[in-house]
Amino acid sequence: MTLVGFDCSGFLQCVYNKTGQSISRTTLPIFSETKQLSSQSQET
């Protein structure tokens, strides 16, 4: 995180840390460690 904000991987790391979980710092491991949701599961 910088004085002006953070990038997408920094945002995900912040969200995961707030929930007591850890996640990698860069996008490639994050992509490998997470699962893709189907379009149906994304509907609210």
Short mmCIF file of C-alpha atoms in Angstrom, two decimals:
data_model
loop_
_atom_site.label_atom_id
_atom_site.label_comp_id
_atom_site.label_asym_id
_atom_site.label_seq_id
_atom_site.Cartn_x
_atom_site.Cartn_y
_atom_site.Cartn_z
CA MET A 1 0.00 0.00 0.00
CA THR A 2 1.26 3.47 -0.84
CA LEU A 3 0.12 6.97 0.03
CA VAL A 4 -2.10 6.94 -3.07
CA GLY A 5 -3.67 3.47 -2.66
CA PHE A 6 -2.92 -0.04 -3.82
CA ASP A 7 -3.21 -2.24 -6.90
CA CYS A 8 -5.52 -5.24 -7.40
CA SER A 9 -3.27 -7.76 -5.63
CA GLY A 10 -2.80 -5.32 -2.74
CA PHE A 11 -6.56 -4.91 -2.48
CA LEU A 12 -7.09 -8.69 -2.35
CA GLN A 13 -4.33 -9.04 0.24
CA CYS A 14 -5.98 -6.36 2.38
CA VAL A 15 -9.41 -8.04 2.14
CA TYR A 16 -8.03 -11.48 2.99
CA ASN A 17 -6.02 -10.08 5.93
CA LYS A 18 -9.17 -8.43 7.33
CA THR A 19 -10.82 -11.87 7.43
CA GLY A 20 -7.82 -13.50 9.12
CA GLN A 21 -6.66 -15.29 5.97
CA SER A 22 -3.45 -14.95 4.02
CA ILE A 23 -2.91 -14.78 0.28
CA SER A 24 0.12 -14.32 -1.95
CA ARG A 25 1.39 -10.87 -2.78
CA THR A 26 1.41 -11.13 -6.56
CA THR A 27 -1.32 -11.92 -9.07
CA LEU A 28 0.05 -15.14 -10.60
CA PRO A 29 0.00 -17.12 -7.32
CA ILE A 30 -3.35 -15.54 -6.41
CA PHE A 31 -4.78 -16.77 -9.71
CA SER A 32 -3.40 -20.26 -9.02
CA GLU A 33 -4.62 -20.33 -5.38
CA THR A 34 -8.20 -19.24 -6.04
CA LYS A 35 -11.08 -20.84 -7.91
CA GLN A 36 -13.13 -19.33 -10.69
CA LEU A 37 -16.83 -18.86 -10.00
CA SER A 38 -19.43 -19.79 -12.55
CA SER A 39 -21.53 -16.96 -13.94
CA GLN A 40 -24.58 -18.43 -12.16
CA SER A 41 -22.92 -18.23 -8.74
CA GLN A 42 -22.16 -14.54 -9.32
CA GLU A 43 -25.80 -13.57 -9.77
CA THR A 44 -27.45 -11.96 -6.76
#
